[in-house]
């Protein structure tokens, strides 16, 4: 699998423990909404530590975006991502994966498992084809809901939240 060294353009918090990372896009890079790739950090000791993450940007966007939940207790790649800043490099593999939009339905996700649906719903919204798709999104608390405002805007009443640790 080919690996592309790409620079980080932006790292910011999407929630208290989820990062939004925007990267330069390698030339002619192709993926479809819902697909993933393997990423590692281009620095000593981390190059071989590849982990799978899902594109949350759209194929036509100028940049690549990933939405990544961090696990400091694992002392692994996502903890290391917390230390990165614009200009640092990641190694991005080719795209793969069979998750993709198959037609109108009800999508069910928990926590960071929502990432394939971010790209799929953004894509449908950009085509004005959101239709009657629904998202049931389970999280512990309101503070854990990734892209809450955007999902509300795109899906309206079809964005249904379930919280396990908070009564609202
Ligand atoms: C196809 C696919 C797409 C994915 N897309 C995304 C995405 O878009 N966004 C996202 O946030 N996640 C995504 N994930 C999940 C993501 O790949 C993992 O969260 C990530 O690999 C964790 O990497 P890590 O190095 O931080 O920790 P890990 O690789 O999980 O752990 C590193 C080490 O920590 C130890 N460890 C493991 N579990 C624990 C624990 N509970 N407590 C303490 N130590 C532990 C183990 O020794 C392990 O080797 C995806 C996964 C798949 C399969």
PDB file of C-alpha atoms and ligand atoms in Angstrom:
ATOM      1  CA  UNK A   1       0.000   0.000   0.000  1.00  0.00           C
ATOM      2  CA  UNK A   2       1.307   3.408  -0.926  1.00  0.00           C
ATOM      3  CA  UNK A   3       1.984   5.870   1.880  1.00  0.00           C
ATOM      4  CA  UNK A   4       1.713   9.609   1.463  1.00  0.00           C
ATOM      5  CA  UNK A   5       3.570  12.005   3.765  1.00  0.00           C
ATOM      6  CA  UNK A   6       1.221  14.933   4.336  1.00  0.00           C
ATOM      7  CA  UNK A   7       1.412  18.019   6.501  1.00  0.00           C
ATOM      8  CA  UNK A   8      -1.109  18.883   9.191  1.00  0.00           C
ATOM      9  CA  UNK A   9      -2.864  22.183   8.471  1.00  0.00           C
ATOM     10  CA  UNK A  10      -5.125  22.352  11.529  1.00  0.00           C
ATOM     11  CA  UNK A  11      -5.668  20.462  14.782  1.00  0.00           C
ATOM     12  CA  UNK A  12      -8.592  21.487  16.971  1.00  0.00           C
ATOM     13  CA  UNK A  13     -10.989  19.955  19.467  1.00  0.00           C
ATOM     14  CA  UNK A  14     -14.318  18.733  18.066  1.00  0.00           C
ATOM     15  CA  UNK A  15     -15.330  17.734  21.628  1.00  0.00           C
ATOM     16  CA  UNK A  16     -13.396  17.506  24.902  1.00  0.00           C
ATOM     17  CA  UNK A  17     -11.700  14.246  23.772  1.00  0.00           C
ATOM     18  CA  UNK A  18     -12.153  14.241  19.981  1.00  0.00           C
ATOM     19  CA  UNK A  19      -9.761  15.986  17.589  1.00  0.00           C
ATOM     20  CA  UNK A  20     -10.527  17.390  14.174  1.00  0.00           C
ATOM     21  CA  UNK A  21      -7.376  17.112  12.080  1.00  0.00           C
ATOM     22  CA  UNK A  22      -7.140  18.762   8.662  1.00  0.00           C
ATOM     23  CA  UNK A  23      -4.357  17.597   6.358  1.00  0.00           C
ATOM     24  CA  UNK A  24      -3.015  18.512   2.986  1.00  0.00           C
ATOM     25  CA  UNK A  25      -4.496  16.189   0.362  1.00  0.00           C
ATOM     26  CA  UNK A  26      -2.003  14.217  -1.757  1.00  0.00           C
ATOM     27  CA  UNK A  27      -2.433  14.853  -5.494  1.00  0.00           C
ATOM     28  CA  UNK A  28      -5.060  12.659  -7.206  1.00  0.00           C
ATOM     29  CA  UNK A  29      -6.057  11.071  -3.879  1.00  0.00           C
ATOM     30  CA  UNK A  30      -9.378   9.203  -4.161  1.00  0.00           C
ATOM     31  CA  UNK A  31     -11.897   7.911  -1.599  1.00  0.00           C
ATOM     32  CA  UNK A  32     -15.655   7.581  -1.272  1.00  0.00           C
ATOM     33  CA  UNK A  33     -17.716   8.850   1.706  1.00  0.00           C
ATOM     34  CA  UNK A  34     -17.635   6.176   4.431  1.00  0.00           C
ATOM     35  CA  UNK A  35     -14.183   4.837   3.583  1.00  0.00           C
ATOM     36  CA  UNK A  36     -11.128   4.771   5.853  1.00  0.00           C
ATOM     37  CA  UNK A  37      -7.352   4.554   5.624  1.00  0.00           C
ATOM     38  CA  UNK A  38      -4.385   3.751   7.832  1.00  0.00           C
ATOM     39  CA  UNK A  39      -2.505   6.603   9.423  1.00  0.00           C
ATOM     40  CA  UNK A  40       0.762   6.798  11.304  1.00  0.00           C
ATOM     41  CA  UNK A  41       2.823   9.682  12.646  1.00  0.00           C
ATOM     42  CA  UNK A  42       5.921  10.576  10.639  1.00  0.00           C
ATOM     43  CA  UNK A  43       8.361  10.755  13.525  1.00  0.00           C
ATOM     44  CA  UNK A  44      10.905   8.407  15.081  1.00  0.00           C
ATOM     45  CA  UNK A  45       9.329   5.445  16.840  1.00  0.00           C
ATOM     46  CA  UNK A  46       5.818   6.002  15.423  1.00  0.00           C
ATOM     47  CA  UNK A  47       6.106   5.358  11.668  1.00  0.00           C
ATOM     48  CA  UNK A  48       5.163   1.674  11.920  1.00  0.00           C
ATOM     49  CA  UNK A  49       2.274   2.298  14.349  1.00  0.00           C
ATOM     50  CA  UNK A  50      -0.542   2.425  11.799  1.00  0.00           C
ATOM     51  CA  UNK A  51      -4.153   2.889  12.941  1.00  0.00           C
ATOM     52  CA  UNK A  52      -7.375   2.996  10.882  1.00  0.00           C
ATOM     53  CA  UNK A  53      -9.341   6.246  10.665  1.00  0.00           C
ATOM     54  CA  UNK A  54     -12.264   7.361   8.499  1.00  0.00           C
ATOM     55  CA  UNK A  55     -12.294  10.386   6.203  1.00  0.00           C
ATOM     56  CA  UNK A  56     -14.823  12.945   7.393  1.00  0.00           C
ATOM     57  CA  UNK A  57     -14.208  15.391   4.559  1.00  0.00           C
ATOM     58  CA  UNK A  58     -15.728  15.052   1.100  1.00  0.00           C
ATOM     59  CA  UNK A  59     -13.844  13.575  -1.852  1.00  0.00           C
ATOM     60  CA  UNK A  60     -13.951  16.932  -3.677  1.00  0.00           C
ATOM     61  CA  UNK A  61     -12.633  18.994  -0.736  1.00  0.00           C
ATOM     62  CA  UNK A  62      -9.179  20.504  -1.139  1.00  0.00           C
ATOM     63  CA  UNK A  63      -8.033  18.997   2.193  1.00  0.00           C
ATOM     64  CA  UNK A  64      -8.447  15.707   4.055  1.00  0.00           C
ATOM     65  CA  UNK A  65     -10.215  15.804   7.412  1.00  0.00           C
ATOM     66  CA  UNK A  66     -10.279  13.180  10.177  1.00  0.00           C
ATOM     67  CA  UNK A  67     -12.312  13.197  13.375  1.00  0.00           C
ATOM     68  CA  UNK A  68     -10.452  11.201  15.993  1.00  0.00           C
ATOM     69  CA  UNK A  69     -11.314  10.189  19.537  1.00  0.00           C
ATOM     70  CA  UNK A  70      -8.220  10.224  21.730  1.00  0.00           C
ATOM     71  CA  UNK A  71      -7.337   7.617  24.338  1.00  0.00           C
ATOM     72  CA  UNK A  72      -4.480   8.956  26.497  1.00  0.00           C
ATOM     73  CA  UNK A  73      -4.591   5.833  28.707  1.00  0.00           C
ATOM     74  CA  UNK A  74      -3.605   3.588  25.743  1.00  0.00           C
ATOM     75  CA  UNK A  75      -0.328   5.543  25.365  1.00  0.00           C
ATOM     76  CA  UNK A  76      -0.762   4.823  21.640  1.00  0.00           C
ATOM     77  CA  UNK A  77      -1.224   6.773  18.430  1.00  0.00           C
ATOM     78  CA  UNK A  78      -4.257   8.824  19.448  1.00  0.00           C
ATOM     79  CA  UNK A  79      -2.414  10.034  22.559  1.00  0.00           C
ATOM     80  CA  UNK A  80       0.529  11.025  20.363  1.00  0.00           C
ATOM     81  CA  UNK A  81      -1.817  12.928  18.010  1.00  0.00           C
ATOM     82  CA  UNK A  82      -2.647  15.209  20.946  1.00  0.00           C
ATOM     83  CA  UNK A  83       0.949  16.518  20.833  1.00  0.00           C
ATOM     84  CA  UNK A  84       0.943  17.419  17.116  1.00  0.00           C
ATOM     85  CA  UNK A  85       0.682  20.887  15.606  1.00  0.00           C
ATOM     86  CA  UNK A  86       0.339  22.412  12.135  1.00  0.00           C
ATOM     87  CA  UNK A  87       3.376  21.602   9.991  1.00  0.00           C
ATOM     88  CA  UNK A  88       3.922  18.157  11.573  1.00  0.00           C
ATOM     89  CA  UNK A  89       3.541  15.201   9.201  1.00  0.00           C
ATOM     90  CA  UNK A  90       1.318  12.148   9.095  1.00  0.00           C
ATOM     91  CA  UNK A  91       1.658   9.144   6.786  1.00  0.00           C
ATOM     92  CA  UNK A  92      -1.627   8.355   5.065  1.00  0.00           C
ATOM     93  CA  UNK A  93      -2.223   5.089   3.198  1.00  0.00           C
ATOM     94  CA  UNK A  94      -4.620   4.463   0.343  1.00  0.00           C
ATOM     95  CA  UNK A  95      -8.361   4.458   0.953  1.00  0.00           C
ATOM     96  CA  UNK A  96     -10.288   1.242   1.619  1.00  0.00           C
ATOM     97  CA  UNK A  97     -13.509  -0.022   3.167  1.00  0.00           C
ATOM     98  CA  UNK A  98     -16.968  -1.055   2.112  1.00  0.00           C
ATOM     99  CA  UNK A  99     -19.072   1.323   4.210  1.00  0.00           C
ATOM    100  CA  UNK A 100     -20.979   3.529   1.789  1.00  0.00           C
ATOM    101  CA  UNK A 101     -24.397   5.000   1.154  1.00  0.00           C
ATOM    102  CA  UNK A 102     -26.859   2.389  -0.115  1.00  0.00           C
ATOM    103  CA  UNK A 103     -30.110   4.372   0.032  1.00  0.00           C
ATOM    104  CA  UNK A 104     -32.456   6.062   2.486  1.00  0.00           C
ATOM    105  CA  UNK A 105     -32.479   4.505   5.935  1.00  0.00           C
ATOM    106  CA  UNK A 106     -31.832   4.798   9.643  1.00  0.00           C
ATOM    107  CA  UNK A 107     -28.173   5.072  10.620  1.00  0.00           C
ATOM    108  CA  UNK A 108     -27.164   4.004  14.143  1.00  0.00           C
ATOM    109  CA  UNK A 109     -23.857   5.039  15.722  1.00  0.00           C
ATOM    110  CA  UNK A 110     -22.167   5.272  19.098  1.00  0.00           C
ATOM    111  CA  UNK A 111     -19.473   7.867  19.850  1.00  0.00           C
ATOM    112  CA  UNK A 112     -16.639   7.983  17.322  1.00  0.00           C
ATOM    113  CA  UNK A 113     -18.414   5.230  15.369  1.00  0.00           C
ATOM    114  CA  UNK A 114     -20.332   8.065  13.721  1.00  0.00           C
ATOM    115  CA  UNK A 115     -17.376   9.132  11.541  1.00  0.00           C
ATOM    116  CA  UNK A 116     -18.387   7.293   8.316  1.00  0.00           C
ATOM    117  CA  UNK A 117     -21.800   8.947   8.569  1.00  0.00           C
ATOM    118  CA  UNK A 118     -20.262  12.449   8.871  1.00  0.00           C
ATOM    119  CA  UNK A 119     -18.849  12.125   5.377  1.00  0.00           C
ATOM    120  CA  UNK A 120     -21.958  10.374   4.001  1.00  0.00           C
ATOM    121  CA  UNK A 121     -24.380  12.985   5.405  1.00  0.00           C
ATOM    122  CA  UNK A 122     -22.162  15.881   4.305  1.00  0.00           C
ATOM    123  CA  UNK A 123     -22.106  14.367   0.829  1.00  0.00           C
ATOM    124  CA  UNK A 124     -25.893  13.925   0.660  1.00  0.00           C
ATOM    125  CA  UNK A 125     -26.385  17.464   2.015  1.00  0.00           C
ATOM    126  CA  UNK A 126     -24.035  18.889  -0.633  1.00  0.00           C
ATOM    127  CA  UNK A 127     -26.141  17.173  -3.316  1.00  0.00           C
ATOM    128  CA  UNK A 128     -29.402  18.284  -1.704  1.00  0.00           C
ATOM    129  CA  UNK A 129     -30.315  14.590  -1.323  1.00  0.00           C
ATOM    130  CA  UNK A 130     -30.581  14.188   2.450  1.00  0.00           C
ATOM    131  CA  UNK A 131     -34.195  12.967   2.043  1.00  0.00           C
ATOM    132  CA  UNK A 132     -35.707  11.151   5.015  1.00  0.00           C
ATOM    133  CA  UNK A 133     -32.448   9.647   6.313  1.00  0.00           C
ATOM    134  CA  UNK A 134     -32.269   9.421  10.094  1.00  0.00           C
ATOM    135  CA  UNK A 135     -29.372   9.246  12.520  1.00  0.00           C
ATOM    136  CA  UNK A 136     -29.725   7.665  15.953  1.00  0.00           C
ATOM    137  CA  UNK A 137     -26.599   8.717  17.844  1.00  0.00           C
ATOM    138  CA  UNK A 138     -25.694   7.251  21.250  1.00  0.00           C
ATOM    139  CA  UNK A 139     -23.282   8.988  23.615  1.00  0.00           C
ATOM    140  CA  UNK A 140     -22.608   9.187  27.347  1.00  0.00           C
ATOM    141  CA  UNK A 141     -23.284  12.913  27.787  1.00  0.00           C
ATOM    142  CA  UNK A 142     -24.238  15.948  25.710  1.00  0.00           C
ATOM    143  CA  UNK A 143     -20.580  17.049  25.774  1.00  0.00           C
ATOM    144  CA  UNK A 144     -19.627  13.869  23.883  1.00  0.00           C
ATOM    145  CA  UNK A 145     -21.865  14.544  20.851  1.00  0.00           C
ATOM    146  CA  UNK A 146     -19.590  15.043  17.841  1.00  0.00           C
ATOM    147  CA  UNK A 147     -20.678  17.693  15.289  1.00  0.00           C
ATOM    148  CA  UNK A 148     -23.988  18.255  17.101  1.00  0.00           C
ATOM    149  CA  UNK A 149     -24.763  21.634  15.480  1.00  0.00           C
ATOM    150  CA  UNK A 150     -23.958  20.363  11.994  1.00  0.00           C
ATOM    151  CA  UNK A 151     -26.077  17.208  12.338  1.00  0.00           C
ATOM    152  CA  UNK A 152     -28.970  19.325  13.677  1.00  0.00           C
ATOM    153  CA  UNK A 153     -28.672  21.621  10.673  1.00  0.00           C
ATOM    154  CA  UNK A 154     -28.458  18.798   8.131  1.00  0.00           C
ATOM    155  CA  UNK A 155     -30.987  16.355   9.613  1.00  0.00           C
ATOM    156  CA  UNK A 156     -33.343  18.491  11.753  1.00  0.00           C
ATOM    157  CA  UNK A 157     -35.871  16.276  13.519  1.00  0.00           C
ATOM    158  CA  UNK A 158     -34.240  13.194  12.006  1.00  0.00           C
ATOM    159  CA  UNK A 159     -31.224  13.651  14.309  1.00  0.00           C
ATOM    160  CA  UNK A 160     -32.073  11.575  17.370  1.00  0.00           C
ATOM    161  CA  UNK A 161     -29.759  11.571  20.393  1.00  0.00           C
ATOM    162  CA  UNK A 162     -29.562   9.001  23.153  1.00  0.00           C
ATOM    163  CA  UNK A 163     -27.512   9.759  26.282  1.00  0.00           C
ATOM    164  CA  UNK A 164     -26.603   6.961  28.708  1.00  0.00           C
ATOM    165  CA  UNK A 165     -25.149   9.028  31.565  1.00  0.00           C
ATOM    166  CA  UNK A 166     -27.299  12.152  31.537  1.00  0.00           C
ATOM    167  CA  UNK A 167     -31.013  12.780  31.841  1.00  0.00           C
ATOM    168  CA  UNK A 168     -32.267  15.514  29.492  1.00  0.00           C
TER     169      UNK A 168
HETATM  170  C1  LIG B   1     -12.181   0.871   9.797  1.00  0.00           C
HETATM  171  C2  LIG B   1     -11.988   1.676  11.043  1.00  0.00           C
HETATM  172  C3  LIG B   1     -12.188   3.059  11.008  1.00  0.00           C
HETATM  173  C4  LIG B   1     -12.010   3.817  12.160  1.00  0.00           C
HETATM  174  N1  LIG B   1     -12.255   5.171  12.097  1.00  0.00           N
HETATM  175  C5  LIG B   1     -12.121   5.921  13.214  1.00  0.00           C
HETATM  176  C6  LIG B   1     -12.369   7.341  13.176  1.00  0.00           C
HETATM  177  O1  LIG B   1     -12.687   7.932  12.125  1.00  0.00           O
HETATM  178  N2  LIG B   1     -12.256   8.027  14.318  1.00  0.00           N
HETATM  179  C7  LIG B   1     -11.905   7.437  15.518  1.00  0.00           C
HETATM  180  O2  LIG B   1     -11.825   8.130  16.532  1.00  0.00           O
HETATM  181  N3  LIG B   1     -11.647   6.104  15.572  1.00  0.00           N
HETATM  182  C8  LIG B   1     -11.728   5.343  14.456  1.00  0.00           C
HETATM  183  N4  LIG B   1     -11.439   4.001  14.519  1.00  0.00           N
HETATM  184  C9  LIG B   1     -10.902   3.470  15.792  1.00  0.00           C
HETATM  185  C10 LIG B   1      -9.407   3.812  15.896  1.00  0.00           C
HETATM  186  O3  LIG B   1      -8.707   3.094  14.882  1.00  0.00           O
HETATM  187  C11 LIG B   1      -8.839   3.474  17.292  1.00  0.00           C
HETATM  188  O4  LIG B   1      -9.478   4.233  18.264  1.00  0.00           O
HETATM  189  C12 LIG B   1      -7.355   3.737  17.303  1.00  0.00           C
HETATM  190  O5  LIG B   1      -6.685   2.765  16.512  1.00  0.00           O
HETATM  191  C13 LIG B   1      -6.780   3.708  18.708  1.00  0.00           C
HETATM  192  O6  LIG B   1      -5.388   3.824  18.574  1.00  0.00           O
HETATM  193  P1  LIG B   1      -4.437   4.024  19.830  1.00  0.00           P
HETATM  194  O7  LIG B   1      -3.042   3.748  19.327  1.00  0.00           O
HETATM  195  O8  LIG B   1      -4.660   5.330  20.486  1.00  0.00           O
HETATM  196  O9  LIG B   1      -4.872   2.935  20.851  1.00  0.00           O
HETATM  197  P2  LIG B   1      -4.903   1.335  20.686  1.00  0.00           P
HETATM  198  O10 LIG B   1      -4.195   0.865  19.481  1.00  0.00           O
HETATM  199  O11 LIG B   1      -6.307   0.891  20.936  1.00  0.00           O
HETATM  200  O12 LIG B   1      -4.097   0.936  21.970  1.00  0.00           O
HETATM  201  C14 LIG B   1      -2.688   1.029  22.066  1.00  0.00           C
HETATM  202  C15 LIG B   1      -2.294   0.038  23.157  1.00  0.00           C
HETATM  203  O13 LIG B   1      -2.943   0.385  24.411  1.00  0.00           O
HETATM  204  C16 LIG B   1      -3.362  -0.780  25.076  1.00  0.00           C
HETATM  205  N5  LIG B   1      -4.814  -0.676  25.355  1.00  0.00           N
HETATM  206  C17 LIG B   1      -5.840  -1.049  24.522  1.00  0.00           C
HETATM  207  N6  LIG B   1      -7.033  -0.817  25.109  1.00  0.00           N
HETATM  208  C18 LIG B   1      -6.764  -0.267  26.322  1.00  0.00           C
HETATM  209  C19 LIG B   1      -7.560   0.184  27.399  1.00  0.00           C
HETATM  210  N7  LIG B   1      -8.897   0.117  27.337  1.00  0.00           N
HETATM  211  N8  LIG B   1      -6.948   0.704  28.481  1.00  0.00           N
HETATM  212  C20 LIG B   1      -5.602   0.770  28.539  1.00  0.00           C
HETATM  213  N9  LIG B   1      -4.771   0.339  27.554  1.00  0.00           N
HETATM  214  C21 LIG B   1      -5.341  -0.183  26.463  1.00  0.00           C
HETATM  215  C22 LIG B   1      -2.972  -1.947  24.207  1.00  0.00           C
HETATM  216  O14 LIG B   1      -1.751  -2.445  24.707  1.00  0.00           O
HETATM  217  C23 LIG B   1      -2.780  -1.369  22.842  1.00  0.00           C
HETATM  218  O15 LIG B   1      -1.843  -2.051  22.077  1.00  0.00           O
HETATM  219  C24 LIG B   1     -11.612   3.209  13.384  1.00  0.00           C
HETATM  220  C25 LIG B   1     -11.395   1.833  13.428  1.00  0.00           C
HETATM  221  C26 LIG B   1     -11.587   1.071  12.275  1.00  0.00           C
HETATM  222  C27 LIG B   1     -11.354  -0.411  12.346  1.00  0.00           C
END
